[in-house]
XYZ file of N, CA and C in Angstrom:
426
model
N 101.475 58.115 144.353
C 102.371 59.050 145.002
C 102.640 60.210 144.029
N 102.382 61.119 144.561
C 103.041 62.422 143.343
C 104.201 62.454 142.865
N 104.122 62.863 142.125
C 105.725 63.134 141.436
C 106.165 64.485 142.093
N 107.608 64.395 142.722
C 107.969 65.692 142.992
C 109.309 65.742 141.867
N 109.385 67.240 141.299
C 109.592 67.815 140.479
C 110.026 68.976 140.735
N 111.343 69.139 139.571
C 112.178 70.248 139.769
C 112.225 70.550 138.138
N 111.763 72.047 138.177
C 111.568 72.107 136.784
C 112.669 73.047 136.513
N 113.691 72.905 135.973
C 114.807 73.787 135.467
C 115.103 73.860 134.098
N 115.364 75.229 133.609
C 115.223 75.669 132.198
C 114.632 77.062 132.273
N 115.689 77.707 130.992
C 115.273 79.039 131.013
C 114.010 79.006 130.221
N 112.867 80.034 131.126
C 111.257 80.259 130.326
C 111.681 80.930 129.224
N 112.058 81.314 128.675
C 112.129 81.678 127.089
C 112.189 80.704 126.199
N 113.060 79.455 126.945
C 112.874 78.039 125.788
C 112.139 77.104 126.144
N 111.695 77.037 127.275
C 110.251 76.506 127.708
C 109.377 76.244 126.862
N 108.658 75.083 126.521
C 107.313 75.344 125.771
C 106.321 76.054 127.020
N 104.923 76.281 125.969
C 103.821 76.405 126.889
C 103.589 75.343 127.968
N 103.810 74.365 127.603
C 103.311 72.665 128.346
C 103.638 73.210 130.020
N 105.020 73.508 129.696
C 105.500 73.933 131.699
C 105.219 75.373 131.998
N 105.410 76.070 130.733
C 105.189 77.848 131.716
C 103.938 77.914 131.786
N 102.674 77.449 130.943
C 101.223 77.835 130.883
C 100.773 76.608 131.852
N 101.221 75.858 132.517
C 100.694 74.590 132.973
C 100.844 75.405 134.681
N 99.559 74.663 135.220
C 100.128 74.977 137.017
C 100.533 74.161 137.250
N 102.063 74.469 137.566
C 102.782 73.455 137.889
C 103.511 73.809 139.810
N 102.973 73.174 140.725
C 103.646 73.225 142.157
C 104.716 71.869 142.484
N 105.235 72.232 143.100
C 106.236 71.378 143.393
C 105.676 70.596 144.703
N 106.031 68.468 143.824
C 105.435 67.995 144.578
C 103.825 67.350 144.424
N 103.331 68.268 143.239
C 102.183 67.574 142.614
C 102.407 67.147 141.061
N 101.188 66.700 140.870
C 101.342 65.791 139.351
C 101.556 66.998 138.656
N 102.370 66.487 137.118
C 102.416 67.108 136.537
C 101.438 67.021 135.390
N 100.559 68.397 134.420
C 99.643 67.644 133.690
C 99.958 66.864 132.354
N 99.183 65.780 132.266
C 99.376 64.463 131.106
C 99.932 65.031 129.888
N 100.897 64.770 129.764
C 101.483 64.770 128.404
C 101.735 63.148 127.325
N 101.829 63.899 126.505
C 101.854 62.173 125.731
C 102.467 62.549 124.574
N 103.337 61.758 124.070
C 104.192 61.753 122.512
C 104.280 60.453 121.859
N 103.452 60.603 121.117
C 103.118 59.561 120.278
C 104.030 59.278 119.144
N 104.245 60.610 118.174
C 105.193 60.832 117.047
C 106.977 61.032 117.670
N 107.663 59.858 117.210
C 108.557 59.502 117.962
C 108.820 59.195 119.387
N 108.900 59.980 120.485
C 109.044 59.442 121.417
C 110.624 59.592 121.729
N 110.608 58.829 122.871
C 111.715 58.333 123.737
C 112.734 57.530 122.636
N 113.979 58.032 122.571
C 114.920 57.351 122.206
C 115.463 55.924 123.200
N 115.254 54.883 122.610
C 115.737 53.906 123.257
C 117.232 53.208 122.499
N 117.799 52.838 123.166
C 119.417 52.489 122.776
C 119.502 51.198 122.801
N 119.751 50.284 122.208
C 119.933 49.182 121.932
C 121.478 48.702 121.861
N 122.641 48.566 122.260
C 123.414 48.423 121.510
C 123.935 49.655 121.257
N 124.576 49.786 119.759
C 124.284 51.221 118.815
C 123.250 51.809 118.323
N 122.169 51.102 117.817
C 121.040 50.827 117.481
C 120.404 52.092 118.333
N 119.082 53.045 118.137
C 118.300 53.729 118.731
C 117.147 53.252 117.683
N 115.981 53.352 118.384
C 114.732 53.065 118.112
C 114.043 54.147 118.759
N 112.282 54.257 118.923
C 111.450 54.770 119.908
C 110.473 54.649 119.919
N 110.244 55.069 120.936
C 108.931 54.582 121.857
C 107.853 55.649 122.697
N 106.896 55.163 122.212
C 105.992 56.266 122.606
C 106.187 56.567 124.097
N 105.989 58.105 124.504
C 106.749 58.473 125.596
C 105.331 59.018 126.691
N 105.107 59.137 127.841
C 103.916 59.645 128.580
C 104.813 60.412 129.749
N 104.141 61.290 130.415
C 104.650 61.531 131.722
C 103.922 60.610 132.678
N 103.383 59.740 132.298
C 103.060 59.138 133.389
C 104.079 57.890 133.948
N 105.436 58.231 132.783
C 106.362 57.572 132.617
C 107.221 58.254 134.401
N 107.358 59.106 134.862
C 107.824 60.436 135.650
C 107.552 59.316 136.917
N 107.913 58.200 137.329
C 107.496 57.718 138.559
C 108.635 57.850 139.671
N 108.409 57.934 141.501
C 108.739 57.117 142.371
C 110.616 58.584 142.511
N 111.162 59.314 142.097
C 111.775 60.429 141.805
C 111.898 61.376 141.643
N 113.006 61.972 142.137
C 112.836 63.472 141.762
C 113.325 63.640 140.417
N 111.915 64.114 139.678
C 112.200 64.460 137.838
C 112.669 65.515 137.736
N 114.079 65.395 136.858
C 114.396 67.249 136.128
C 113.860 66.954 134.600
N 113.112 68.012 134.701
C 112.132 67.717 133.484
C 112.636 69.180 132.514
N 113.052 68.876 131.482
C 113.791 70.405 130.316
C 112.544 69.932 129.404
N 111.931 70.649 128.738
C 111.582 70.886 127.367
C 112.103 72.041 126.464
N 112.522 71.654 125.447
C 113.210 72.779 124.658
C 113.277 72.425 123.081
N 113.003 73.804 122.613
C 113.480 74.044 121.458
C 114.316 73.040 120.795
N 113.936 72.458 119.489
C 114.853 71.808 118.100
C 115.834 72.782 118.398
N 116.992 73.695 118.804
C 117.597 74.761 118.419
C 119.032 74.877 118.781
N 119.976 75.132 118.462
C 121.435 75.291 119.177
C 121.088 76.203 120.244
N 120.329 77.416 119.603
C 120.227 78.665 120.664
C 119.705 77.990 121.899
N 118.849 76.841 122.202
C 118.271 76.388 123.395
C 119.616 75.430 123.847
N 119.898 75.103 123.470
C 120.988 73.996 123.919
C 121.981 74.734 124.679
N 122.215 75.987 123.867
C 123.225 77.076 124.902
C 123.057 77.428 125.800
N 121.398 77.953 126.052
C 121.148 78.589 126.914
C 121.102 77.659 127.774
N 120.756 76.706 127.893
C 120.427 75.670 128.817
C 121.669 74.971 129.419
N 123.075 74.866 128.564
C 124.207 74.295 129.155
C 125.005 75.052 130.085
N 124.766 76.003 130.870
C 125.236 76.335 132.548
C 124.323 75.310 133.032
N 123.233 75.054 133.179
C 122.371 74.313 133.989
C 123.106 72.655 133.414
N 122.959 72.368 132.305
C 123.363 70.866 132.125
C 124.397 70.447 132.392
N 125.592 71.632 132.123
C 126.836 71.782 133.321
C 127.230 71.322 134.492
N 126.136 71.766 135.336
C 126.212 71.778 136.694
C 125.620 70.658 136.982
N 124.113 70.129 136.535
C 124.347 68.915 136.840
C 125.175 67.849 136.855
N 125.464 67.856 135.968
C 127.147 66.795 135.799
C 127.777 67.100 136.550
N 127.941 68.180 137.475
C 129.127 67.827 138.323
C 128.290 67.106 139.735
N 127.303 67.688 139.907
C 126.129 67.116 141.368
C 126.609 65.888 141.213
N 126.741 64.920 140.309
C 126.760 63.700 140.789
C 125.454 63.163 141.438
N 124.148 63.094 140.772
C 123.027 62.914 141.539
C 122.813 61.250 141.580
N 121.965 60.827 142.672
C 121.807 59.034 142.341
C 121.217 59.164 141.623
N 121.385 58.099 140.736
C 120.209 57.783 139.925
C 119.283 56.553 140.590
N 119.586 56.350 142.016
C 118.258 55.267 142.556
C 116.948 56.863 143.154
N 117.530 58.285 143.050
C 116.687 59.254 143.493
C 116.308 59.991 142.703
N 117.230 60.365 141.647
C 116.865 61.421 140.444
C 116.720 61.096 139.587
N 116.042 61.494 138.250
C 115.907 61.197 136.920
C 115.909 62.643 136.114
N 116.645 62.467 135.017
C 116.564 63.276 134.271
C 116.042 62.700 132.847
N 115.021 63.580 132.354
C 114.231 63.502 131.023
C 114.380 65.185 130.673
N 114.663 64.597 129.059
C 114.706 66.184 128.325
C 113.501 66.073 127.090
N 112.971 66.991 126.485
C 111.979 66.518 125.696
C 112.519 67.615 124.457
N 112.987 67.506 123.109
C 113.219 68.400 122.206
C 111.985 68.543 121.277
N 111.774 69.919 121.314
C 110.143 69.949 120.182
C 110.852 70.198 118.896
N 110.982 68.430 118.143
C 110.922 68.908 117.202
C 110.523 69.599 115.637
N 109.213 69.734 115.921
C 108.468 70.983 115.317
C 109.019 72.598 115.682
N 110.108 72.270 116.687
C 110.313 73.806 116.646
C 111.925 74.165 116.055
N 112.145 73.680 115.331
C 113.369 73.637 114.650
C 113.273 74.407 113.314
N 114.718 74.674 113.029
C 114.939 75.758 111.792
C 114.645 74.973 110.511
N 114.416 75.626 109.520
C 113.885 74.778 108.157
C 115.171 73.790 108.183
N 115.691 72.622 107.545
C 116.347 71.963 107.215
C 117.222 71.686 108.246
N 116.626 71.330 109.554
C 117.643 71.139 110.488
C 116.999 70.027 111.498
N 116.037 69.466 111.069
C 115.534 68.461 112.239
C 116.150 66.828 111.987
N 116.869 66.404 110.761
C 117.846 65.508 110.262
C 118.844 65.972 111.443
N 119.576 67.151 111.582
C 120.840 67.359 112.511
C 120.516 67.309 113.450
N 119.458 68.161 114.262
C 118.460 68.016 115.401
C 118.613 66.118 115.931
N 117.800 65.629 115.247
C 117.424 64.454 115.319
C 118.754 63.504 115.620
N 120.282 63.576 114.824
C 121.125 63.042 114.738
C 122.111 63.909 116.575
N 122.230 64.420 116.430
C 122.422 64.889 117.989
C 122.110 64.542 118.729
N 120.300 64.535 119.140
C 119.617 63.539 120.588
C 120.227 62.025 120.323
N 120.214 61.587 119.472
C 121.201 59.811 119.163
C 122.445 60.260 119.595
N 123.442 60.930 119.384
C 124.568 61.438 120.260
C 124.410 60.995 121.645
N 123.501 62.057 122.075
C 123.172 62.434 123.554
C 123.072 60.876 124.353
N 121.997 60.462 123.690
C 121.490 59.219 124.257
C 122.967 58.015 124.546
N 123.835 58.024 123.377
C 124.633 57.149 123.504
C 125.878 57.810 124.806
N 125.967 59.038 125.027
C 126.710 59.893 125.562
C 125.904 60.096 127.201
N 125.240 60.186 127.206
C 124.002 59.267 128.792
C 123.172 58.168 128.599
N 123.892 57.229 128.637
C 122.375 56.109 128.587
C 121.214 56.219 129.438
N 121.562 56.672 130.915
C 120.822 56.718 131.789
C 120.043 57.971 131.913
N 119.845 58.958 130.955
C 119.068 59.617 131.052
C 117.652 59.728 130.186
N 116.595 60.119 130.172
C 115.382 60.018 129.124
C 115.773 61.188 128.315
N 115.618 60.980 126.755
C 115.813 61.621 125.799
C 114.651 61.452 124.684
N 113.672 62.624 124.591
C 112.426 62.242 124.011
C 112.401 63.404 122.855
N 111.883 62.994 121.939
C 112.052 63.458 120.379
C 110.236 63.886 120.140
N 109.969 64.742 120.053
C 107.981 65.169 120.503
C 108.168 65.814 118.811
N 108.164 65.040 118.000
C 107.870 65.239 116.684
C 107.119 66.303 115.874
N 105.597 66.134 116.942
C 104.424 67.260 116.679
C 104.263 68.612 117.694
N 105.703 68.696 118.260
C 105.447 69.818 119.082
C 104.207 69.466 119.944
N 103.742 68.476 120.627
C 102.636 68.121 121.435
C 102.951 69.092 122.667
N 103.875 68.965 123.548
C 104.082 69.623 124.682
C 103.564 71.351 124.566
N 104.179 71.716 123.190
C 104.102 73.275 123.031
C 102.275 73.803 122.984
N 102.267 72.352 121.978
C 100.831 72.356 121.587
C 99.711 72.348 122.856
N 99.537 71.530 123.694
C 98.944 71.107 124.814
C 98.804 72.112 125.727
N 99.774 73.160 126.228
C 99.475 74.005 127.172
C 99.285 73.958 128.693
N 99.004 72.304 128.951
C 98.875 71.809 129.952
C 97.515 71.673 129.958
């Protein structure tokens, strides 16, 4: 079954992966894969991770963000992360996954970067929170 997909996020913090990718709504999206870190998984207190795929994207409507290591992306992007929180969406229909490139972060900031998505994760359990180490998404292009 395809994945239908709602891709929200301003294209300026977009990687290539979604603006250079043909992406229609309603079809697959193309294969991505994050090997170097991955998906934050929550244990407890505990976070670990796990290698992450979009082929992970099943059976839902995905809001799929990729963005910038960056505060500046986090800003731009919180009217939109805003508003979801108030939708109140199911989660037996929607899923939300965010993917942070962190290769695209400021010199000496992917320790803080990194310590934030563990925030996040404990602050939504129920959402996917993926850590793309090698900038794969940016890299890939689709």
């Amino acid at each position: 079954m395809p994945i239908k997909i709602i891709v929200c996020s301003m294209l300026l913090m977009v990687s290539s992966w979604l603006t250079q990718a043909d992406i229609t709504v309603g079809e697959k999206l193309p294969e991505l894969e994050i090997k170097k870190k991955g998906e934050l998984i929550l244990t407890g207190d505990d976070i670990s991770y796990a290698e992450w795929s979009t082929k992970a994207l099943q059976n839902k409507v995905q809001i799929l963000q990729y963005l910038a290591g960056r505060m500046t992306a986090s800003k731009v992007n919180k009217p939109f992360t805003d508003k979801l929180e108030t939708l109140d969406l199911s989660a037996d229909h929607h899923h939300t996954t965010t993917i942070i490139n962190l290769n695209d972060t400021f010199f000496g900031t992917s320790g803080f970067v990194a310590s934030e998505l563990k925030k996040n994760k404990i602050k939504y359990p129920s959402t996917s929170i993926v850590a793309d180490k090698k900038g794969s998404g940016q890299k890939s292009g689709g």
